[in-house]
Structures are given as C-alpha cells and as structure tokens.
PDB file of C-alpha atoms in Angstrom:
ATOM      1  CA  UNK A1341     228.864  94.169 -22.984  1.00  0.00           C
ATOM      2  CA  UNK A1342     230.708  97.244 -24.205  1.00  0.00           C
ATOM      3  CA  UNK A1343     227.839  99.525 -23.196  1.00  0.00           C
ATOM      4  CA  UNK A1344     227.806  97.990 -19.735  1.00  0.00           C
ATOM      5  CA  UNK A1345     231.546  98.582 -19.343  1.00  0.00           C
ATOM      6  CA  UNK A1346     231.155 102.132 -20.620  1.00  0.00           C
ATOM      7  CA  UNK A1347     228.333 102.724 -18.121  1.00  0.00           C
ATOM      8  CA  UNK A1348     230.496 101.340 -15.307  1.00  0.00           C
ATOM      9  CA  UNK A1349     233.331 103.663 -16.318  1.00  0.00           C
ATOM     10  CA  UNK A1350     230.987 106.661 -16.407  1.00  0.00           C
ATOM     11  CA  UNK A1351     229.579 105.718 -13.007  1.00  0.00           C
ATOM     12  CA  UNK A1352     233.093 105.431 -11.569  1.00  0.00           C
ATOM     13  CA  UNK A1353     233.998 108.802 -13.099  1.00  0.00           C
ATOM     14  CA  UNK A1354     230.929 110.399 -11.498  1.00  0.00           C
ATOM     15  CA  UNK A1355     231.745 108.882  -8.109  1.00  0.00           C
ATOM     16  CA  UNK A1356     235.300 110.178  -8.394  1.00  0.00           C
ATOM     17  CA  UNK A1357     234.085 113.693  -9.196  1.00  0.00           C
ATOM     18  CA  UNK A1358     231.747 113.620  -6.182  1.00  0.00           C
ATOM     19  CA  UNK A1359     234.521 112.293  -3.934  1.00  0.00           C
ATOM     20  CA  UNK A1360     236.895 115.022  -5.110  1.00  0.00           C
ATOM     21  CA  UNK A1361     234.238 117.654  -4.446  1.00  0.00           C
ATOM     22  CA  UNK A1362     233.631 116.292  -0.947  1.00  0.00           C
ATOM     23  CA  UNK A1363     237.390 116.169  -0.267  1.00  0.00           C
ATOM     24  CA  UNK A1364     237.771 119.770  -1.400  1.00  0.00           C
ATOM     25  CA  UNK A1365     234.882 120.828   0.839  1.00  0.00           C
ATOM     26  CA  UNK A1366     236.463 118.985   3.785  1.00  0.00           C
ATOM     27  CA  UNK A1367     239.820 120.646   3.112  1.00  0.00           C
ATOM     28  CA  UNK A1368     238.089 124.024   2.929  1.00  0.00           C
ATOM     29  CA  UNK A1369     236.447 123.384   6.325  1.00  0.00           C
ATOM     30  CA  UNK A1370     239.899 122.664   7.760  1.00  0.00           C
ATOM     31  CA  UNK A1371     241.280 125.908   6.273  1.00  0.00           C
ATOM     32  CA  UNK A1372     238.348 127.922   7.669  1.00  0.00           C
ATOM     33  CA  UNK A1373     238.673 126.372  11.115  1.00  0.00           C
ATOM     34  CA  UNK A1374     242.399 126.984  11.151  1.00  0.00           C
ATOM     35  CA  UNK A1375     241.819 130.595  10.216  1.00  0.00           C
ATOM     36  CA  UNK A1376     239.136 130.926  12.901  1.00  0.00           C
ATOM     37  CA  UNK A1377     241.478 129.557  15.565  1.00  0.00           C
ATOM     38  CA  UNK A1378     244.250 131.879  14.424  1.00  0.00           C
ATOM     39  CA  UNK A1379     241.835 134.816  14.561  1.00  0.00           C
ATOM     40  CA  UNK A1380     240.751 134.047  18.133  1.00  0.00           C
ATOM     41  CA  UNK A1381     242.338 136.288  20.712  1.00  0.00           C
ATOM     42  CA  UNK A1382     245.158 134.797  22.735  1.00  0.00           C
ATOM     43  CA  UNK A1383     244.470 134.495  26.446  1.00  0.00           C
ATOM     44  CA  UNK A1384     245.884 137.648  27.987  1.00  0.00           C
ATOM     45  CA  UNK A1385     243.392 138.449  30.699  1.00  0.00           C
ATOM     46  CA  UNK A1386     244.625 138.752  34.273  1.00  0.00           C
ATOM     47  CA  UNK A1387     241.346 137.180  35.355  1.00  0.00           C
ATOM     48  CA  UNK A1388     241.638 133.435  35.788  1.00  0.00           C
ATOM     49  CA  UNK A1389     238.042 132.909  34.720  1.00  0.00           C
ATOM     50  CA  UNK A1390     238.468 134.875  31.474  1.00  0.00           C
ATOM     51  CA  UNK A1391     241.759 133.080  30.791  1.00  0.00           C
ATOM     52  CA  UNK A1392     240.108 129.688  31.345  1.00  0.00           C
ATOM     53  CA  UNK A1393     237.124 130.603  29.145  1.00  0.00           C
ATOM     54  CA  UNK A1394     239.423 131.706  26.312  1.00  0.00           C
ATOM     55  CA  UNK A1395     241.496 128.550  26.630  1.00  0.00           C
ATOM     56  CA  UNK A1396     238.366 126.382  26.765  1.00  0.00           C
ATOM     57  CA  UNK A1397     237.027 128.026  23.579  1.00  0.00           C
ATOM     58  CA  UNK A1398     240.355 127.484  21.796  1.00  0.00           C
ATOM     59  CA  UNK A1399     240.446 123.881  23.019  1.00  0.00           C
ATOM     60  CA  UNK A1400     236.916 123.254  21.729  1.00  0.00           C
ATOM     61  CA  UNK A1401     237.839 124.743  18.363  1.00  0.00           C
ATOM     62  CA  UNK A1402     240.999 122.628  18.277  1.00  0.00           C
ATOM     63  CA  UNK A1403     238.872 119.525  18.893  1.00  0.00           C
ATOM     64  CA  UNK A1404     236.578 120.466  16.034  1.00  0.00           C
ATOM     65  CA  UNK A1405     239.624 121.124  13.863  1.00  0.00           C
ATOM     66  CA  UNK A1406     240.985 117.687  14.722  1.00  0.00           C
ATOM     67  CA  UNK A1407     237.719 116.068  13.654  1.00  0.00           C
ATOM     68  CA  UNK A1408     237.709 118.133  10.460  1.00  0.00           C
ATOM     69  CA  UNK A1409     241.287 117.071   9.678  1.00  0.00           C
ATOM     70  CA  UNK A1410     240.280 113.424  10.192  1.00  0.00           C
ATOM     71  CA  UNK A1411     237.251 113.874   7.936  1.00  0.00           C
ATOM     72  CA  UNK A1412     239.428 115.516   5.278  1.00  0.00           C
ATOM     73  CA  UNK A1413     241.900 112.620   5.430  1.00  0.00           C
ATOM     74  CA  UNK A1414     239.061 110.121   5.111  1.00  0.00           C
ATOM     75  CA  UNK A1415     237.671 112.064   2.148  1.00  0.00           C
ATOM     76  CA  UNK A1416     241.090 111.942   0.466  1.00  0.00           C
ATOM     77  CA  UNK A1417     241.206 108.182   1.075  1.00  0.00           C
ATOM     78  CA  UNK A1418     237.823 107.874  -0.649  1.00  0.00           C
ATOM     79  CA  UNK A1419     239.213 109.874  -3.586  1.00  0.00           C
ATOM     80  CA  UNK A1420     242.108 107.421  -3.822  1.00  0.00           C
ATOM     81  CA  UNK A1421     239.666 104.496  -3.800  1.00  0.00           C
ATOM     82  CA  UNK A1422     237.554 106.144  -6.511  1.00  0.00           C
ATOM     83  CA  UNK A1423     240.648 106.738  -8.657  1.00  0.00           C
ATOM     84  CA  UNK A1424     241.452 103.036  -8.332  1.00  0.00           C
ATOM     85  CA  UNK A1425     237.853 102.128  -9.215  1.00  0.00           C
ATOM     86  CA  UNK A1426     237.890 104.423 -12.255  1.00  0.00           C
ATOM     87  CA  UNK A1427     241.205 103.022 -13.431  1.00  0.00           C
ATOM     88  CA  UNK A1428     239.867  99.478 -13.137  1.00  0.00           C
ATOM     89  CA  UNK A1429     236.619 100.359 -14.934  1.00  0.00           C
ATOM     90  CA  UNK A1430     238.492 102.136 -17.719  1.00  0.00           C
ATOM     91  CA  UNK A1431     240.821  99.153 -18.091  1.00  0.00           C
ATOM     92  CA  UNK A1432     237.884  96.734 -18.331  1.00  0.00           C
ATOM     93  CA  UNK A1433     236.211  99.029 -20.868  1.00  0.00           C
ATOM     94  CA  UNK A1434     239.335  99.167 -23.025  1.00  0.00           C
ATOM     95  CA  UNK A1435     239.799  95.397 -22.814  1.00  0.00           C
ATOM     96  CA  UNK A1436     236.264  94.864 -24.118  1.00  0.00           C
ATOM     97  CA  UNK A1437     236.897  97.424 -26.877  1.00  0.00           C
ATOM     98  CA  UNK A1438     240.072  95.603 -27.893  1.00  0.00           C
ATOM     99  CA  UNK A1439     238.264  92.279 -27.878  1.00  0.00           C
ATOM    100  CA  UNK A1440     235.495  93.783 -30.017  1.00  0.00           C
ATOM    101  CA  UNK A1441     238.064  95.201 -32.437  1.00  0.00           C
ATOM    102  CA  UNK A1442     239.942  91.898 -32.611  1.00  0.00           C
ATOM    103  CA  UNK A1443     236.709  90.023 -33.179  1.00  0.00           C
ATOM    104  CA  UNK A1444     235.708  92.428 -35.956  1.00  0.00           C
ATOM    105  CA  UNK A1445     239.155  92.069 -37.525  1.00  0.00           C
ATOM    106  CA  UNK A1446     238.940  88.280 -37.319  1.00  0.00           C
ATOM    107  CA  UNK A1447     235.501  88.384 -38.952  1.00  0.00           C
ATOM    108  CA  UNK A1448     236.822  90.626 -41.734  1.00  0.00           C
ATOM    109  CA  UNK A1449     239.781  88.316 -42.238  1.00  0.00           C
ATOM    110  CA  UNK A1450     237.471  85.282 -42.364  1.00  0.00           C
ATOM    111  CA  UNK A1451     235.174  87.056 -44.832  1.00  0.00           C
ATOM    112  CA  UNK A1452     238.165  88.068 -46.953  1.00  0.00           C
ATOM    113  CA  UNK A1453     239.496  84.508 -46.847  1.00  0.00           C
ATOM    114  CA  UNK A1454     236.086  83.123 -47.827  1.00  0.00           C
ATOM    115  CA  UNK A1455     235.798  85.626 -50.665  1.00  0.00           C
ATOM    116  CA  UNK A1456     239.299  84.766 -51.841  1.00  0.00           C
ATOM    117  CA  UNK A1457     238.464  81.059 -51.693  1.00  0.00           C
ATOM    118  CA  UNK A1458     235.364  81.667 -53.820  1.00  0.00           C
ATOM    119  CA  UNK A1459     237.458  83.592 -56.337  1.00  0.00           C
ATOM    120  CA  UNK A1460     240.069  80.833 -56.343  1.00  0.00           C
ATOM    121  CA  UNK A1461     237.374  78.186 -56.852  1.00  0.00           C
ATOM    122  CA  UNK A1462     235.815  80.241 -59.638  1.00  0.00           C
ATOM    123  CA  UNK A1463     239.180  80.699 -61.317  1.00  0.00           C
ATOM    124  CA  UNK A1464     240.018  77.013 -60.918  1.00  0.00           C
ATOM    125  CA  UNK A1465     236.671  75.911 -62.355  1.00  0.00           C
ATOM    126  CA  UNK A1466     237.137  78.235 -65.336  1.00  0.00           C
ATOM    127  CA  UNK A1467     240.624  76.900 -65.789  1.00  0.00           C
ATOM    128  CA  UNK A1468     239.382  73.297 -65.610  1.00  0.00           C
ATOM    129  CA  UNK A1469     236.568  74.153 -67.978  1.00  0.00           C
ATOM    130  CA  UNK A1470     239.071  75.578 -70.432  1.00  0.00           C
ATOM    131  CA  UNK A1471     241.188  72.415 -70.190  1.00  0.00           C
ATOM    132  CA  UNK A1472     238.187  70.194 -70.907  1.00  0.00           C
ATOM    133  CA  UNK A1473     237.369  72.115 -74.098  1.00  0.00           C
ATOM    134  CA  UNK A1474     240.911  71.665 -75.479  1.00  0.00           C
TER     135      UNK A1474
END
C-alpha cells in the first residue's frame, strides 16, 4: 500500500513538473508575441492600402497573442490542478506512513507486553516454587 501511495505521489510530481514546463513555454510564447507586435512598424504610410495592410498584420498578430494568452492561462490552471493533485497524493502517502508507523509501534508494544508477561509468569512460578519448598 505504501509503495502504491509513493508511486502515486511520484506520478503527481512528474505531472506537475510537466505542467509547469508547459506553462513556462506558453508564457514564453506570449512574451515573444508581445515583443514581435511591439517590434512591428506602426502604420505611418500615406497610402491607404499600406496602412490597411499594416493594421491587418497587427490585428492578426493581436489575435494570435490573445489565443496565446488564453493558452497560457489554461496552462497555469493545469499547474494549479497538478499542485492540488500532488498535495493530495503526498497527504495520502504520509497518512499511510503514519499508519504503518503506528502499526509497527503497536506491534512492538504488544511484543514488549507479551515478553513482560512471560517474565512476570516466570518470576511468579519461581516465587511459587520457592514457597512450596519452604
């Protein structure tokens, strides 16, 4: 049971690492797109066609940026879910560890009590044997 909980925790940790990597990549795409839009020339042409083409290109890039921002937000939401999953898996793992430790302690206490009872019985039988000889 403990190994299964440990495996679940490791799996959750791996999923969290992958989600964080994907979120960082999504955030980097947003930064690159923002920089690309900022680097684009501003429409300053007296020609209406050139002005419209520049504006259309900026609009298309802004649309892509919007989708990238949405993807980055979704990736961050996945990270939050994975953090929750890891926390739950780690909690379950620690609960099983505590139960194992308590069980082991209870077994040791029972063994100690049984050993003490044997010693008490041995001492009592010696004491009774000594009384019979008197």
